[in-house]
């Protein structure tokens, strides 16, 4: 696409959601301009595990094989006491024949993979150092004002999608800086990338530790042939501490949490980043020609991996809606349906399940967890029943929704599985965590 052309869609943000949307739309011949404020793709330690409905979105975009080749398929996900005692778990290898099984790849690597695939498309342009600072729209078009090293400019499109993350300027301009219904947890988390021989201590691929003070999660990020590799450790911290205070406490936390109580020098710490955690969703994911998707629209705490998984499902849905309009198969009301359905999925699945996932780690007595925690009890009840385990691990497919059913007078065209039609329960209590965090 020539830089002077007006694209049909502007996507704000070259994170995973923006890059995936750009790639998917471009594969349908739609012109897309992706605007990224930073000079390069983000490299902070965040998502790594993508559940079945996210794998489906990556498959629709034609990149899941590359994700599996360069990443890996995690096997056991389990819950333990701080001393390592195994409580309950599930075996993802039972889903080995399922093309939409859980996948693992550090987010920075996924971003680069999506970027590589996106820029191969002739109708995609990605502009770094393009920071959106203002937005507007009228009957015929929408626009963004952008700051660039060469000065300010106004860029127009038929639709503009805010994929600009939790601090989204698009959302803040639509609703105001402080209007994001929901709440912030008083607990904070610290995410680290670390090399330490957890495999020698019998750790599985993803391990959640239940403890009132030292609750945490240790999950593989990369897997070498000898079983070694990088691991993500994300742990809970008390609220109110500054970034510097949190970072200063890291050696004490690792010593208390890790088997062998290591001191600095006995592990390799490649990245550390404290995060506040939130449960929030915008009042609507559509305002005229502006759409919101993924973290720009809604966020949740990362335990159980529902953040980007939910975000990538938004993207597949929005892709279906925009393609429907572009190809004359749907009218604009499909965008209201997008907002209605995606918000409902957040409220009935992402928010309650991610809340349970994190509370499970620090609000109960680990000694009594097997007696009291209905989720752990369910895992143990189905531990020898492979069919039930598979059904449970597929339950996050309930996040999906087939928007092509709202095309004018058309049957479903994408062959995309609508869990509601395929008999996968969407009952909240039956939806499994989809990833390590
Ligand atoms: C510690 C941690 C672990 C996590 N683990 C998982 C996991 O295992 N599985 C999972 O599903 N989710 C996980 N998540 C959540 C996941 O990382 C996020 O949901 C995901 O990164 C959101 O992607 P996004 O594309 O919506 O936004 P982002 O990744 O935040 O990308 C937004 C992009 O927009 C750009 N931008 C911002 N403002 C502007 C502007 N004004 N103009 C132009 N560009 C702009 C930013 O620079 C950025 O590149 C985790 C989160 C954390 C914090």
Coordinates of C-alpha atoms and ligand atoms in Angstrom, one line a residue:
X1 CA 0.0 0.0 0.0
X2 CA 1.4 3.4 -0.9
X3 CA 1.9 5.6 2.1
X4 CA -0.4 8.3 0.5
X5 CA -3.4 6.0 0.0
X6 CA -6.3 6.2 2.4
X7 CA -6.7 2.7 4.0
X8 CA -10.1 1.2 4.7
X9 CA -9.0 0.4 8.2
X10 CA -6.5 2.1 10.6
X11 CA -5.4 0.0 13.5
X12 CA -3.8 1.8 16.4
X13 CA -1.1 -0.3 18.1
X14 CA 1.3 -2.9 16.7
X15 CA 0.9 -5.3 19.6
X16 CA -0.4 -8.9 19.1
X17 CA -4.0 -7.9 18.6
X18 CA -3.3 -5.1 16.2
X19 CA -0.9 -7.1 14.1
X20 CA -3.2 -10.1 14.0
X21 CA -6.1 -7.9 12.9
X22 CA -4.0 -6.3 10.2
X23 CA -2.8 -9.6 8.9
X24 CA -6.2 -11.2 8.8
X25 CA -7.9 -8.2 7.0
X26 CA -5.0 -7.9 4.5
X27 CA -5.4 -11.6 3.6
X28 CA -8.9 -10.6 2.4
X29 CA -7.4 -7.7 0.3
X30 CA -8.4 -5.0 2.7
X31 CA -6.1 -2.0 3.0
X32 CA -4.8 -1.5 6.6
X33 CA -2.5 1.0 8.1
X34 CA -1.1 0.0 11.5
X35 CA 0.2 2.9 13.7
X36 CA 2.6 2.2 16.5
X37 CA 3.8 4.8 19.0
X38 CA 7.0 3.1 19.8
X39 CA 10.1 2.8 17.6
X40 CA 10.0 -1.0 17.7
X41 CA 7.8 -3.9 18.9
X42 CA 7.3 -4.3 22.6
X43 CA 9.7 -6.7 24.5
X44 CA 8.3 -6.7 28.1
X45 CA 7.6 -10.1 29.9
X46 CA 3.9 -10.6 29.4
X47 CA 1.8 -13.3 27.6
X48 CA 3.2 -16.6 26.6
X49 CA 0.4 -19.2 26.8
X50 CA -2.5 -19.1 24.3
X51 CA -5.6 -21.2 24.9
X52 CA -7.7 -23.1 22.4
X53 CA -9.8 -20.2 21.1
X54 CA -6.6 -18.1 20.6
X55 CA -5.0 -21.0 18.8
X56 CA -8.1 -21.0 16.6
X57 CA -7.6 -17.3 15.7
X58 CA -4.0 -17.9 15.0
X59 CA -5.0 -20.8 12.8
X60 CA -7.5 -18.7 10.9
X61 CA -4.7 -16.2 10.3
X62 CA -2.5 -19.0 8.9
X63 CA 0.3 -18.7 11.5
X64 CA -0.4 -21.5 14.1
X65 CA 2.0 -23.9 12.4
X66 CA 4.8 -21.4 12.7
X67 CA 3.8 -20.7 16.4
X68 CA 4.0 -24.4 17.2
X69 CA 7.3 -24.9 15.3
X70 CA 9.1 -22.0 17.0
X71 CA 7.3 -22.3 20.3
X72 CA 6.2 -25.6 22.0
X73 CA 3.0 -27.4 23.2
X74 CA 2.9 -27.4 27.0
X75 CA 2.0 -30.7 28.6
X76 CA 1.0 -30.6 32.3
X77 CA -0.6 -27.6 34.1
X78 CA -0.8 -28.2 37.8
X79 CA -1.5 -26.7 41.3
X80 CA 0.9 -27.2 44.1
X81 CA 1.7 -26.3 47.7
X82 CA 4.7 -24.0 48.3
X83 CA 6.8 -27.1 49.3
X84 CA 6.1 -28.5 45.8
X85 CA 3.5 -31.0 46.8
X86 CA 1.3 -31.7 43.8
X87 CA -2.5 -31.1 44.4
X88 CA -4.2 -31.4 41.0
X89 CA -3.6 -30.8 37.3
X90 CA -4.5 -31.4 33.7
X91 CA -2.7 -33.0 30.9
X92 CA -2.8 -31.0 27.7
X93 CA -1.1 -33.8 25.7
X94 CA -4.5 -35.5 25.7
X95 CA -5.4 -32.8 23.1
X96 CA -2.5 -33.6 20.8
X97 CA -4.9 -34.3 17.9
X98 CA -6.7 -31.0 18.4
X99 CA -5.5 -28.3 16.0
X100 CA -6.6 -25.7 18.6
X101 CA -4.8 -27.1 21.6
X102 CA -2.9 -24.8 23.9
X103 CA 0.3 -23.2 22.5
X104 CA 3.2 -21.4 24.1
X105 CA 5.5 -18.7 22.7
X106 CA 6.8 -15.6 24.5
X107 CA 4.8 -12.6 23.4
X108 CA 7.8 -10.7 22.0
X109 CA 8.4 -13.6 19.7
X110 CA 4.8 -13.9 18.7
X111 CA 4.8 -10.1 17.9
X112 CA 7.8 -10.5 15.6
X113 CA 6.1 -13.5 13.9
X114 CA 2.9 -11.7 13.3
X115 CA 4.8 -8.6 12.1
X116 CA 6.8 -10.7 9.6
X117 CA 3.6 -12.2 8.3
X118 CA 1.7 -8.9 8.2
X119 CA 4.3 -6.9 6.2
X120 CA 4.4 -9.7 3.6
X121 CA 0.9 -8.6 2.7
X122 CA 0.8 -6.0 0.0
X123 CA -2.2 -4.2 1.5
X124 CA -0.6 -3.7 5.0
X125 CA 1.5 -0.8 6.1
X126 CA 3.0 -0.6 9.6
X127 CA 4.3 2.8 10.7
X128 CA 6.5 3.0 13.9
X129 CA 7.0 6.3 15.8
X130 CA 3.4 7.2 15.0
X131 CA 1.8 8.1 18.3
X132 CA -2.0 8.8 18.1
X133 CA -2.9 11.8 20.2
X134 CA -6.4 12.8 19.0
X135 CA -9.3 11.2 17.2
X136 CA -12.5 12.3 15.4
X137 CA -15.2 11.1 13.0
X138 CA -18.0 12.3 10.8
X139 CA -20.6 10.5 8.7
X140 CA -18.1 9.4 6.0
X141 CA -14.8 8.8 7.8
X142 CA -12.8 8.6 11.0
X143 CA -9.4 10.1 11.6
X144 CA -6.5 10.2 14.0
X145 CA -4.0 12.9 14.7
X146 CA -0.6 11.4 14.9
X147 CA 2.8 12.7 16.2
X148 CA 5.8 11.5 14.2
X149 CA 9.5 12.5 14.1
X150 CA 8.6 14.4 10.9
X151 CA 5.8 16.4 12.6
X152 CA 2.1 16.0 13.2
X153 CA -0.3 14.6 10.6
X154 CA -3.9 13.6 10.2
X155 CA -4.7 10.1 8.9
X156 CA -8.2 9.0 7.7
X157 CA -9.9 5.7 7.2
X158 CA -13.4 4.2 7.0
X159 CA -13.0 2.4 10.3
X160 CA -10.4 2.8 13.1
X161 CA -9.7 0.1 15.6
X162 CA -8.0 0.8 19.0
X163 CA -5.7 -2.1 19.6
X164 CA -3.5 0.2 21.7
X165 CA -3.4 -1.7 24.9
X166 CA -4.6 -1.0 28.5
X167 CA -3.7 2.7 28.4
X168 CA -5.5 3.1 25.0
X169 CA -5.7 6.6 23.8
X170 CA -8.6 5.6 21.6
X171 CA -10.6 4.5 24.6
X172 CA -9.6 7.5 26.7
X173 CA -10.6 9.9 23.9
X174 CA -14.0 8.1 23.5
X175 CA -14.8 7.8 27.2
X176 CA -12.5 10.1 29.2
X177 CA -9.3 9.3 31.0
X178 CA -10.9 7.8 34.1
X179 CA -14.0 6.1 32.6
X180 CA -13.1 2.4 32.5
X181 CA -15.6 0.6 34.7
X182 CA -14.1 -2.1 37.0
X183 CA -11.5 -2.1 39.6
X184 CA -7.7 -2.5 40.4
X185 CA -6.6 -5.2 42.8
X186 CA -4.7 -4.1 45.9
X187 CA -2.3 -7.0 45.3
X188 CA 0.4 -6.5 42.7
X189 CA 2.4 -9.0 40.6
X190 CA 6.0 -9.1 39.5
X191 CA 6.7 -11.0 36.2
X192 CA 10.2 -12.3 35.7
X193 CA 12.0 -14.4 33.0
X194 CA 14.5 -16.7 34.7
X195 CA 16.8 -19.6 34.0
X196 CA 16.9 -22.1 36.9
X197 CA 16.8 -25.9 36.7
X198 CA 13.2 -26.3 37.8
X199 CA 13.0 -29.5 35.7
X200 CA 15.5 -31.1 38.1
X201 CA 13.1 -30.5 40.9
X202 CA 10.2 -32.2 39.1
X203 CA 8.4 -29.1 37.9
X204 CA 5.8 -29.5 35.2
X205 CA 5.4 -27.1 32.3
X206 CA 3.0 -24.8 34.2
X207 CA 2.9 -24.8 38.0
X208 CA 0.6 -22.6 40.2
X209 CA 1.6 -22.4 43.9
X210 CA -1.1 -21.8 46.5
X211 CA 0.2 -19.7 49.5
X212 CA -1.2 -16.7 51.4
X213 CA 2.1 -14.8 51.1
X214 CA 4.3 -16.4 48.4
X215 CA 1.6 -17.3 45.8
X216 CA 3.2 -17.6 42.4
X217 CA 3.3 -19.3 39.1
X218 CA 6.3 -20.9 37.3
X219 CA 5.9 -21.9 33.7
X220 CA 8.2 -22.8 30.9
X221 CA 8.8 -20.2 28.2
X222 CA 11.3 -22.2 26.1
X223 CA 12.2 -25.9 26.0
X224 CA 15.6 -27.1 25.0
X225 CA 16.2 -30.8 24.0
X226 CA 17.7 -31.5 27.5
X227 CA 14.7 -30.1 29.3
X228 CA 16.4 -26.8 30.2
X229 CA 15.2 -23.4 29.1
X230 CA 13.8 -20.1 30.2
X231 CA 10.9 -20.0 32.7
X232 CA 8.4 -17.3 33.6
X233 CA 7.9 -16.8 37.3
X234 CA 5.1 -14.4 38.2
X235 CA 4.5 -13.8 41.9
X236 CA 2.1 -11.9 44.1
X237 CA 3.3 -8.9 46.1
X238 CA 1.8 -6.6 48.7
X239 CA 0.2 -3.5 47.3
X240 CA 1.5 0.0 47.8
X241 CA 5.2 -0.8 47.2
X242 CA 7.1 1.2 44.6
X243 CA 8.7 -0.3 41.5
X244 CA 12.2 0.1 43.2
X245 CA 10.9 -1.6 46.4
X246 CA 9.4 -4.5 44.5
X247 CA 12.6 -5.1 42.5
X248 CA 14.7 -4.9 45.7
X249 CA 12.5 -7.7 47.3
X250 CA 13.0 -10.1 44.3
X251 CA 16.0 -12.0 45.8
X252 CA 14.1 -12.6 49.0
X253 CA 11.0 -13.8 47.1
X254 CA 13.0 -16.2 44.9
X255 CA 14.7 -17.6 48.0
X256 CA 11.4 -18.2 49.6
X257 CA 9.6 -19.6 46.6
X258 CA 12.1 -21.6 44.6
X259 CA 13.2 -25.2 45.4
X260 CA 16.8 -25.2 46.8
X261 CA 16.3 -21.6 48.1
X262 CA 18.8 -20.0 45.7
X263 CA 20.6 -16.8 46.1
X264 CA 21.3 -14.3 43.3
X265 CA 24.1 -15.8 41.1
X266 CA 22.5 -19.2 41.3
X267 CA 19.9 -18.2 38.7
X268 CA 19.9 -16.1 35.6
X269 CA 17.4 -13.2 35.7
X270 CA 16.7 -11.9 32.2
X271 CA 13.7 -9.7 32.8
X272 CA 11.7 -8.3 35.7
X273 CA 8.6 -6.1 35.6
X274 CA 6.1 -5.2 38.3
X275 CA 2.4 -4.9 37.2
X276 CA -0.7 -3.6 38.8
X277 CA -3.6 -5.9 38.0
X278 CA -7.2 -5.0 37.1
X279 CA -10.6 -6.2 36.0
X280 CA -12.1 -3.6 33.7
X281 CA -14.2 -3.3 30.5
X282 CA -15.3 -0.3 28.4
X283 CA -19.0 0.5 28.3
X284 CA -19.1 -0.3 24.5
X285 CA -16.5 -1.6 22.1
X286 CA -18.1 0.4 19.3
X287 CA -18.6 4.2 19.0
X288 CA -19.5 5.0 15.4
X289 CA -16.5 4.3 13.2
X290 CA -14.3 3.5 16.2
X291 CA -13.9 0.0 17.5
X292 CA -12.0 -1.3 20.6
X293 CA -10.4 -4.7 20.9
X294 CA -8.3 -6.7 23.3
X295 CA -6.6 -4.8 26.2
X296 CA -7.8 -1.5 24.9
X297 CA -11.4 -2.7 25.6
X298 CA -11.0 -5.0 28.6
X299 CA -8.3 -6.3 30.9
X300 CA -8.1 -9.0 33.6
X301 CA -5.4 -10.3 35.9
X302 CA -3.1 -12.7 33.9
X303 CA -3.5 -15.9 36.0
X304 CA -5.0 -18.5 33.8
X305 CA -4.0 -16.8 30.6
X306 CA -7.3 -15.3 29.6
X307 CA -6.0 -11.8 28.8
X308 CA -4.6 -12.1 25.3
X309 CA -6.6 -15.3 24.7
X310 CA -9.8 -13.2 25.1
X311 CA -8.2 -10.4 23.0
X312 CA -7.3 -12.7 20.1
X313 CA -10.9 -14.0 20.1
X314 CA -12.1 -10.4 19.8
X315 CA -9.9 -10.0 16.8
X316 CA -11.2 -13.0 15.0
X317 CA -14.8 -11.8 15.7
X318 CA -14.0 -8.2 14.5
X319 CA -12.3 -9.6 11.4
X320 CA -15.5 -11.5 10.5
X321 CA -17.6 -8.4 11.1
X322 CA -15.4 -6.0 9.1
X323 CA -15.0 -8.5 6.2
X324 CA -18.8 -8.9 6.1
X325 CA -19.2 -5.1 5.7
X326 CA -16.4 -4.9 3.2
X327 CA -17.8 -7.7 1.0
X328 CA -21.3 -6.3 1.3
X329 CA -22.5 -9.4 3.2
X330 CA -23.3 -7.5 6.4
X331 CA -24.5 -4.0 7.4
X332 CA -22.9 -1.8 10.0
X333 CA -25.2 -3.1 12.8
X334 CA -23.0 -6.2 12.9
X335 CA -20.5 -3.9 14.7
X336 CA -23.0 -3.4 17.5
X337 CA -23.4 -7.1 17.7
X338 CA -19.6 -7.4 18.0
X339 CA -19.6 -5.0 21.0
X340 CA -22.6 -6.7 22.6
X341 CA -21.3 -10.3 22.3
X342 CA -17.6 -9.6 23.2
X343 CA -18.7 -7.6 26.3
X344 CA -21.0 -10.5 27.3
X345 CA -18.2 -13.0 26.9
X346 CA -15.9 -10.9 29.1
X347 CA -18.5 -10.5 31.8
X348 CA -19.7 -14.1 31.9
X349 CA -16.3 -15.9 31.3
X350 CA -13.1 -13.8 31.3
X351 CA -13.9 -11.7 34.4
X352 CA -15.3 -14.4 36.8
X353 CA -12.9 -17.1 35.7
X354 CA -9.7 -15.0 35.8
X355 CA -10.9 -13.7 39.2
X356 CA -11.3 -17.2 40.5
X357 CA -7.9 -18.2 39.1
X358 CA -5.9 -15.6 41.0
X359 CA -8.0 -15.8 44.2
X360 CA -7.4 -19.6 44.3
X361 CA -3.7 -18.9 44.8
X362 CA -3.8 -16.6 47.9
X363 CA -7.2 -16.6 49.6
X364 CA -7.3 -20.2 50.9
X365 CA -5.4 -22.4 53.2
X366 CA -3.2 -24.6 51.0
X367 CA -3.6 -27.5 53.5
X368 CA -7.4 -27.5 52.9
X369 CA -7.4 -26.6 49.2
X370 CA -8.1 -30.2 48.1
X371 CA -11.2 -30.4 50.4
X372 CA -12.6 -26.9 49.8
X373 CA -11.7 -25.8 46.3
X374 CA -14.3 -27.0 43.9
X375 CA -12.1 -26.4 40.9
X376 CA -9.3 -28.6 42.3
X377 CA -11.8 -31.2 43.3
X378 CA -13.2 -31.3 39.8
X379 CA -9.7 -31.8 38.4
X380 CA -9.1 -34.7 40.7
X381 CA -12.6 -36.2 39.9
X382 CA -11.8 -36.3 36.2
X383 CA -8.1 -37.2 36.4
X384 CA -8.6 -40.8 35.1
X385 CA -11.4 -39.8 32.7
X386 CA -9.6 -38.6 29.5
X387 CA -12.8 -37.7 27.6
X388 CA -13.9 -35.5 30.5
X389 CA -10.5 -33.8 30.8
X390 CA -10.5 -33.1 27.0
X391 CA -13.9 -31.6 27.3
X392 CA -12.8 -29.5 30.2
X393 CA -9.7 -28.2 28.4
X394 CA -11.8 -27.3 25.4
X395 CA -14.3 -25.4 27.5
X396 CA -12.6 -22.0 26.8
X397 CA -13.9 -22.4 23.2
X398 CA -17.0 -20.9 24.8
X399 CA -15.3 -17.5 24.4
X400 CA -15.8 -17.8 20.6
X401 CA -18.8 -16.6 18.6
X402 CA -19.6 -17.0 14.9
X403 CA -20.4 -13.5 13.6
X404 CA -21.0 -14.8 10.1
X405 CA -24.4 -16.0 11.2
X406 CA -25.4 -12.3 11.1
X407 CA -24.4 -11.9 7.5
X408 CA -27.4 -11.0 5.3
X409 CA -29.2 -14.2 4.1
X410 CA -26.0 -16.3 4.3
X411 CA -25.2 -19.5 5.9
X412 CA -22.1 -19.6 8.1
X413 CA -19.2 -19.0 5.7
X414 CA -16.0 -19.5 7.7
X415 CA -16.5 -23.0 8.9
X416 CA -15.6 -21.6 12.2
X417 CA -16.8 -23.6 15.2
X418 CA -19.4 -21.9 17.3
X419 CA -19.2 -23.7 20.6
X420 CA -22.8 -22.9 21.4
X421 CA -23.7 -24.9 18.3
X422 CA -21.2 -27.6 18.9
X423 CA -22.4 -28.6 22.3
X424 CA -19.4 -27.1 24.2
X425 CA -20.8 -25.8 27.4
X426 CA -20.5 -22.1 28.0
X427 CA -21.4 -22.5 31.7
X428 CA -18.9 -20.3 33.6
X429 CA -18.1 -22.9 36.2
X430 CA -17.0 -25.3 33.6
X431 CA -14.4 -23.1 31.8
X432 CA -10.8 -24.2 32.4
X433 CA -7.9 -21.8 32.7
X434 CA -6.2 -21.7 29.3
X435 CA -2.6 -20.9 30.2
X436 CA 0.0 -20.5 32.7
X437 CA -0.7 -17.0 33.8
Ligands
LIG1 C1 2.8 -10.7 33.4 C2 1.7 -10.9 32.3 C3 1.6 -12.2 31.8 C4 0.6 -12.4 30.9 N1 0.4 -13.7 30.4 C5 -0.6 -13.9 29.5 C6 -0.7 -15.3 29.0 O1 0.1 -16.2 29.3 N2 -1.8 -15.5 28.1 C7 -2.6 -14.5 27.7 O2 -3.5 -14.7 27.0 N3 -2.5 -13.2 28.2 C8 -1.5 -12.9 29.1 N4 -1.3 -11.6 29.5 C9 -2.0 -10.5 28.9 C10 -1.4 -10.1 27.6 O3 -0.1 -9.8 27.7 C11 -2.2 -8.8 27.0 O4 -3.6 -9.2 27.0 C12 -1.7 -8.5 25.6 O5 -0.4 -8.1 25.6 C13 -2.6 -7.4 25.0 O6 -2.3 -7.2 23.7 P1 -2.8 -5.9 22.9 O7 -2.4 -6.1 21.5 O8 -4.2 -5.7 23.2 O9 -2.0 -4.7 23.7 P2 -0.5 -4.5 23.8 O10 0.3 -5.7 23.8 O11 -0.3 -3.6 25.1 O12 -0.1 -3.6 22.6 C14 -0.6 -2.3 22.4 C15 0.3 -1.5 21.4 O13 -0.2 -0.2 21.2 C16 0.8 0.7 21.2 N5 0.2 2.0 21.5 C17 -0.2 2.5 22.8 N6 -0.6 3.7 22.7 C18 -0.5 4.1 21.4 C19 -0.8 5.3 20.7 N7 -1.2 6.4 21.4 N8 -0.5 5.4 19.4 C20 0.0 4.3 18.7 N9 0.3 3.2 19.3 C21 0.1 3.0 20.7 C22 1.8 0.2 22.3 O14 3.1 0.8 22.1 C23 1.8 -1.3 22.0 O15 2.7 -1.7 21.0 C24 -0.3 -11.3 30.4 C25 -0.1 -10.1 30.9 C26 0.9 -9.8 31.9 C27 1.1 -8.4 32.4

